[in-house]
PDB file of C-alpha atoms in Angstrom:
ATOM      1  CA  MET F  21      -6.775  -4.709  10.194  1.00  0.00           C
ATOM      2  CA  GLY F  22      -5.865  -4.800   6.467  1.00  0.00           C
ATOM      3  CA  GLU F  23      -7.932  -3.914   3.535  1.00  0.00           C
ATOM      4  CA  ARG F  24      -8.219  -7.619   2.647  1.00  0.00           C
ATOM      5  CA  ASP F  25      -9.686  -8.377   5.997  1.00  0.00           C
ATOM      6  CA  ILE F  26     -12.237  -5.558   5.765  1.00  0.00           C
ATOM      7  CA  GLU F  27     -13.195  -6.770   2.371  1.00  0.00           C
ATOM      8  CA  SER F  28     -13.667 -10.418   3.668  1.00  0.00           C
ATOM      9  CA  ILE F  29     -15.591  -9.285   6.878  1.00  0.00           C
ATOM     10  CA  HIS F  30     -17.792  -7.334   4.605  1.00  0.00           C
ATOM     11  CA  ARG F  31     -18.528 -10.313   2.288  1.00  0.00           C
ATOM     12  CA  ILE F  32     -19.384 -12.426   5.442  1.00  0.00           C
ATOM     13  CA  TYR F  33     -21.511  -9.575   6.742  1.00  0.00           C
ATOM     14  CA  ARG F  34     -23.496  -9.238   3.557  1.00  0.00           C
ATOM     15  CA  PHE F  35     -24.093 -12.963   3.483  1.00  0.00           C
ATOM     16  CA  CYS F  36     -25.395 -12.885   7.073  1.00  0.00           C
ATOM     17  CA  ASN F  37     -27.830 -10.096   6.247  1.00  0.00           C
ATOM     18  CA  TYR F  38     -28.821 -11.937   3.024  1.00  0.00           C
ATOM     19  CA  ILE F  39     -29.685 -15.099   5.059  1.00  0.00           C
ATOM     20  CA  THR F  40     -31.431 -12.946   7.692  1.00  0.00           C
ATOM     21  CA  TYR F  41     -33.525 -11.589   5.173  1.00  0.00           C
ATOM     22  CA  VAL F  42     -34.356 -14.523   3.067  1.00  0.00           C
ATOM     23  CA  MET F  43     -35.083 -16.790   5.973  1.00  0.00           C
ATOM     24  CA  ASN F  44     -36.993 -13.916   7.931  1.00  0.00           C
ATOM     25  CA  LEU F  45     -34.544 -14.062  11.007  1.00  0.00           C
ATOM     26  CA  LYS F  46     -34.630 -11.734  13.811  1.00  0.00           C
ATOM     27  CA  PHE F  47     -30.964 -10.651  13.652  1.00  0.00           C
ATOM     28  CA  GLN F  48     -29.381  -7.126  13.209  1.00  0.00           C
ATOM     29  CA  PHE F  49     -25.675  -7.306  12.459  1.00  0.00           C
ATOM     30  CA  LYS F  50     -22.976  -4.672  12.709  1.00  0.00           C
ATOM     31  CA  GLU F  51     -19.701  -5.142  11.096  1.00  0.00           C
ATOM     32  CA  ASP F  52     -16.342  -3.705  12.215  1.00  0.00           C
ATOM     33  CA  SER F  53     -14.821  -1.717   9.315  1.00  0.00           C
ATOM     34  CA  GLY F  54     -11.796  -0.627  11.302  1.00  0.00           C
ATOM     35  CA  SER F  55     -13.362   2.106  13.456  1.00  0.00           C
ATOM     36  CA  MET F  56     -14.306  -0.092  16.328  1.00  0.00           C
ATOM     37  CA  GLU F  57     -18.144   0.086  15.540  1.00  0.00           C
ATOM     38  CA  THR F  58     -18.688  -3.292  17.308  1.00  0.00           C
ATOM     39  CA  ALA F  59     -16.571  -2.602  20.463  1.00  0.00           C
ATOM     40  CA  LEU F  60     -17.681  -4.346  23.773  1.00  0.00           C
ATOM     41  CA  VAL F  61     -16.541  -3.628  27.182  1.00  0.00           C
ATOM     42  CA  PHE F  62     -16.173  -6.494  29.608  1.00  0.00           C
ATOM     43  CA  ASP F  63     -16.211  -5.918  33.209  1.00  0.00           C
ATOM     44  CA  GLY F  64     -14.702  -9.319  34.223  1.00  0.00           C
ATOM     45  CA  TYR F  65     -18.033 -10.444  35.825  1.00  0.00           C
ATOM     46  CA  GLY F  66     -19.479 -11.916  32.736  1.00  0.00           C
ATOM     47  CA  ASN F  67     -20.979  -8.706  31.538  1.00  0.00           C
ATOM     48  CA  ALA F  68     -20.632  -7.163  28.129  1.00  0.00           C
ATOM     49  CA  VAL F  69     -21.853  -3.610  27.320  1.00  0.00           C
ATOM     50  CA  LYS F  70     -21.505  -1.160  24.367  1.00  0.00           C
ATOM     51  CA  PRO F  71     -19.131   1.580  25.265  1.00  0.00           C
ATOM     52  CA  ASP F  72     -20.722   4.869  26.409  1.00  0.00           C
ATOM     53  CA  LEU F  73     -20.319   7.490  23.631  1.00  0.00           C
ATOM     54  CA  GLY F  74     -19.786  10.039  26.282  1.00  0.00           C
ATOM     55  CA  LYS F  75     -16.718   8.382  27.524  1.00  0.00           C
ATOM     56  CA  THR F  76     -13.112   7.954  26.038  1.00  0.00           C
ATOM     57  CA  TRP F  77     -11.164   4.742  25.781  1.00  0.00           C
ATOM     58  CA  ALA F  78      -9.201   5.872  28.754  1.00  0.00           C
ATOM     59  CA  ASP F  79     -12.271   5.608  31.068  1.00  0.00           C
ATOM     60  CA  TYR F  80     -12.359   1.815  30.489  1.00  0.00           C
ATOM     61  CA  LYS F  81      -8.675   1.328  31.578  1.00  0.00           C
ATOM     62  CA  ASN F  82      -9.698  -1.373  34.206  1.00  0.00           C
ATOM     63  CA  GLN F  83     -11.973  -3.312  31.742  1.00  0.00           C
ATOM     64  CA  LYS F  84     -11.355  -5.412  28.832  1.00  0.00           C
ATOM     65  CA  ILE F  85     -12.433  -3.987  25.363  1.00  0.00           C
ATOM     66  CA  LEU F  86     -12.771  -6.311  22.321  1.00  0.00           C
ATOM     67  CA  VAL F  87     -13.887  -5.622  18.841  1.00  0.00           C
ATOM     68  CA  PRO F  88     -15.743  -8.448  17.152  1.00  0.00           C
ATOM     69  CA  ASP F  89     -15.797  -8.529  13.398  1.00  0.00           C
ATOM     70  CA  ILE F  90     -19.392  -8.974  13.093  1.00  0.00           C
ATOM     71  CA  LEU F  91     -21.965  -8.747  16.013  1.00  0.00           C
ATOM     72  CA  ASP F  92     -25.596  -8.783  16.890  1.00  0.00           C
ATOM     73  CA  TYR F  93     -25.498  -7.420  20.356  1.00  0.00           C
ATOM     74  CA  ASN F  94     -29.174  -8.016  21.192  1.00  0.00           C
ATOM     75  CA  ASN F  95     -29.051 -11.751  20.280  1.00  0.00           C
ATOM     76  CA  LYS F  96     -25.491 -12.174  21.680  1.00  0.00           C
ATOM     77  CA  ILE F  97     -23.946 -13.587  18.325  1.00  0.00           C
ATOM     78  CA  ILE F  98     -20.434 -12.968  17.169  1.00  0.00           C
ATOM     79  CA  ILE F  99     -18.858 -13.860  13.951  1.00  0.00           C
ATOM     80  CA  GLU F 100     -14.996 -13.581  13.852  1.00  0.00           C
ATOM     81  CA  TYR F 101     -12.879 -13.841  10.700  1.00  0.00           C
ATOM     82  CA  ASP F 102      -9.516 -15.300  11.548  1.00  0.00           C
ATOM     83  CA  GLU F 103      -6.748 -15.189   8.991  1.00  0.00           C
ATOM     84  CA  THR F 104      -3.735 -17.349   8.576  1.00  0.00           C
ATOM     85  CA  TRP F 105      -0.059 -16.642   7.933  1.00  0.00           C
ATOM     86  CA  LYS F 106       3.027 -18.562   7.079  1.00  0.00           C
ATOM     87  CA  LYS F 107       6.038 -18.782   9.302  1.00  0.00           C
ATOM     88  CA  GLN F 108       9.048 -20.954   8.419  1.00  0.00           C
ATOM     89  CA  GLY F 109       7.041 -22.721   5.825  1.00  0.00           C
ATOM     90  CA  LYS F 110       4.162 -23.663   8.334  1.00  0.00           C
ATOM     91  CA  LYS F 111       0.673 -22.381   7.878  1.00  0.00           C
ATOM     92  CA  THR F 112      -0.741 -21.225  11.181  1.00  0.00           C
ATOM     93  CA  LEU F 113      -3.464 -18.922  12.555  1.00  0.00           C
ATOM     94  CA  LYS F 114      -2.460 -15.324  12.779  1.00  0.00           C
ATOM     95  CA  GLY F 115      -1.627 -14.427  16.304  1.00  0.00           C
ATOM     96  CA  HIS F 116      -0.547 -18.045  17.284  1.00  0.00           C
ATOM     97  CA  ASP F 117       2.944 -18.759  18.354  1.00  0.00           C
ATOM     98  CA  PRO F 118       4.734 -21.785  16.782  1.00  0.00           C
ATOM     99  CA  ASP F 119       3.705 -24.093  19.750  1.00  0.00           C
ATOM    100  CA  GLY F 120      -0.040 -23.359  18.785  1.00  0.00           C
ATOM    101  CA  LEU F 121      -0.694 -21.324  21.936  1.00  0.00           C
ATOM    102  CA  ASP F 122      -2.522 -18.005  21.272  1.00  0.00           C
ATOM    103  CA  THR F 123      -3.333 -16.073  24.312  1.00  0.00           C
ATOM    104  CA  ARG F 124      -4.954 -13.299  22.459  1.00  0.00           C
ATOM    105  CA  THR F 125      -7.470 -15.801  20.974  1.00  0.00           C
ATOM    106  CA  PHE F 126      -7.898 -17.629  24.261  1.00  0.00           C
ATOM    107  CA  ASP F 127      -8.561 -14.408  26.090  1.00  0.00           C
ATOM    108  CA  ARG F 128     -11.000 -13.350  23.552  1.00  0.00           C
ATOM    109  CA  ASP F 129     -12.902 -16.617  23.527  1.00  0.00           C
ATOM    110  CA  PHE F 130     -12.998 -16.715  27.322  1.00  0.00           C
ATOM    111  CA  TYR F 131     -14.533 -13.173  27.587  1.00  0.00           C
ATOM    112  CA  TYR F 132     -17.104 -13.993  24.781  1.00  0.00           C
ATOM    113  CA  SER F 133     -18.261 -17.213  26.372  1.00  0.00           C
ATOM    114  CA  HIS F 134     -18.173 -15.785  29.825  1.00  0.00           C
ATOM    115  CA  ALA F 135     -20.592 -13.088  28.689  1.00  0.00           C
ATOM    116  CA  LYS F 136     -22.707 -15.942  27.015  1.00  0.00           C
ATOM    117  CA  PHE F 137     -22.151 -14.720  23.429  1.00  0.00           C
ATOM    118  CA  ARG F 138     -22.499 -17.455  20.637  1.00  0.00           C
ATOM    119  CA  VAL F 139     -19.372 -17.349  18.490  1.00  0.00           C
ATOM    120  CA  LEU F 140     -18.748 -18.570  15.059  1.00  0.00           C
ATOM    121  CA  LYS F 141     -15.207 -18.529  13.540  1.00  0.00           C
ATOM    122  CA  VAL F 142     -14.602 -18.115   9.820  1.00  0.00           C
ATOM    123  CA  PHE F 143     -11.176 -18.871   8.511  1.00  0.00           C
ATOM    124  CA  ASP F 144      -9.546 -17.417   5.512  1.00  0.00           C
ATOM    125  CA  TYR F 145      -8.572 -20.695   4.074  1.00  0.00           C
ATOM    126  CA  GLU F 146     -12.276 -21.962   3.898  1.00  0.00           C
ATOM    127  CA  THR F 147     -13.742 -21.802   0.498  1.00  0.00           C
ATOM    128  CA  ASP F 148     -16.786 -19.751   0.029  1.00  0.00           C
ATOM    129  CA  ASP F 149     -18.948 -22.845  -0.076  1.00  0.00           C
ATOM    130  CA  VAL F 150     -17.744 -24.212   3.247  1.00  0.00           C
ATOM    131  CA  TRP F 151     -17.910 -20.770   5.212  1.00  0.00           C
ATOM    132  CA  LYS F 152     -21.331 -19.942   3.770  1.00  0.00           C
ATOM    133  CA  ARG F 153     -22.669 -23.352   4.904  1.00  0.00           C
ATOM    134  CA  LYS F 154     -21.181 -22.873   8.331  1.00  0.00           C
ATOM    135  CA  VAL F 155     -22.738 -19.329   8.574  1.00  0.00           C
ATOM    136  CA  PHE F 156     -25.988 -20.513   7.435  1.00  0.00           C
ATOM    137  CA  LYS F 157     -26.152 -23.536   9.845  1.00  0.00           C
ATOM    138  CA  PHE F 158     -25.035 -21.378  12.773  1.00  0.00           C
ATOM    139  CA  LEU F 159     -27.683 -18.677  12.104  1.00  0.00           C
ATOM    140  CA  ILE F 160     -30.334 -21.124  11.788  1.00  0.00           C
ATOM    141  CA  ASN F 161     -29.265 -22.809  15.033  1.00  0.00           C
ATOM    142  CA  CYS F 162     -29.145 -19.399  16.782  1.00  0.00           C
ATOM    143  CA  GLN F 163     -32.642 -18.623  15.636  1.00  0.00           C
ATOM    144  CA  ARG F 164     -33.991 -22.103  16.813  1.00  0.00           C
ATOM    145  CA  SER F 165     -32.174 -21.420  20.238  1.00  0.00           C
ATOM    146  CA  GLU F 166     -33.941 -17.944  20.471  1.00  0.00           C
ATOM    147  CA  GLU F 167     -37.415 -19.480  19.604  1.00  0.00           C
ATOM    148  CA  HIS F 168     -36.945 -22.298  22.037  1.00  0.00           C
ATOM    149  CA  THR F 169     -35.906 -19.892  24.740  1.00  0.00           C
ATOM    150  CA  SER F 170     -38.989 -17.652  24.091  1.00  0.00           C
ATOM    151  CA  GLU F 171     -41.161 -20.552  24.252  1.00  0.00           C
ATOM    152  CA  LEU F 172     -39.947 -21.551  27.821  1.00  0.00           C
ATOM    153  CA  GLN F 173     -40.697 -18.021  29.100  1.00  0.00           C
TER     154      GLN F 173
END
């Protein structure tokens, strides 16, 4: 993860916290600043847990470990920042091969959805206005979903 990525993720993280504060939402976000603070361990059965601090990464050798950019573990919310790159004059998402297939993103999306995380992707080519609007709508919809779920219980 480059310095530019960390800076962009931090801007999105600050905006999430700003919206959470202003709109009085019940979210608590953590950001990955390159030290795997948001790591999740997936067991393959639809469960995701935070890694145990008493274990090493080798202890999780038969499980998938993913590190979302921005995470609210308790509310199962993930925000990913995806950057683009140019290959042979074509703009494509980083990690995607020329045919548009990206097994890394496909795997990541599969694990997140299987564990019932709500995911928003912010792309580096989006203007501040566009990604801020996306994040705002996403967080409001997540809050409404939380309120609706608690009303049903």
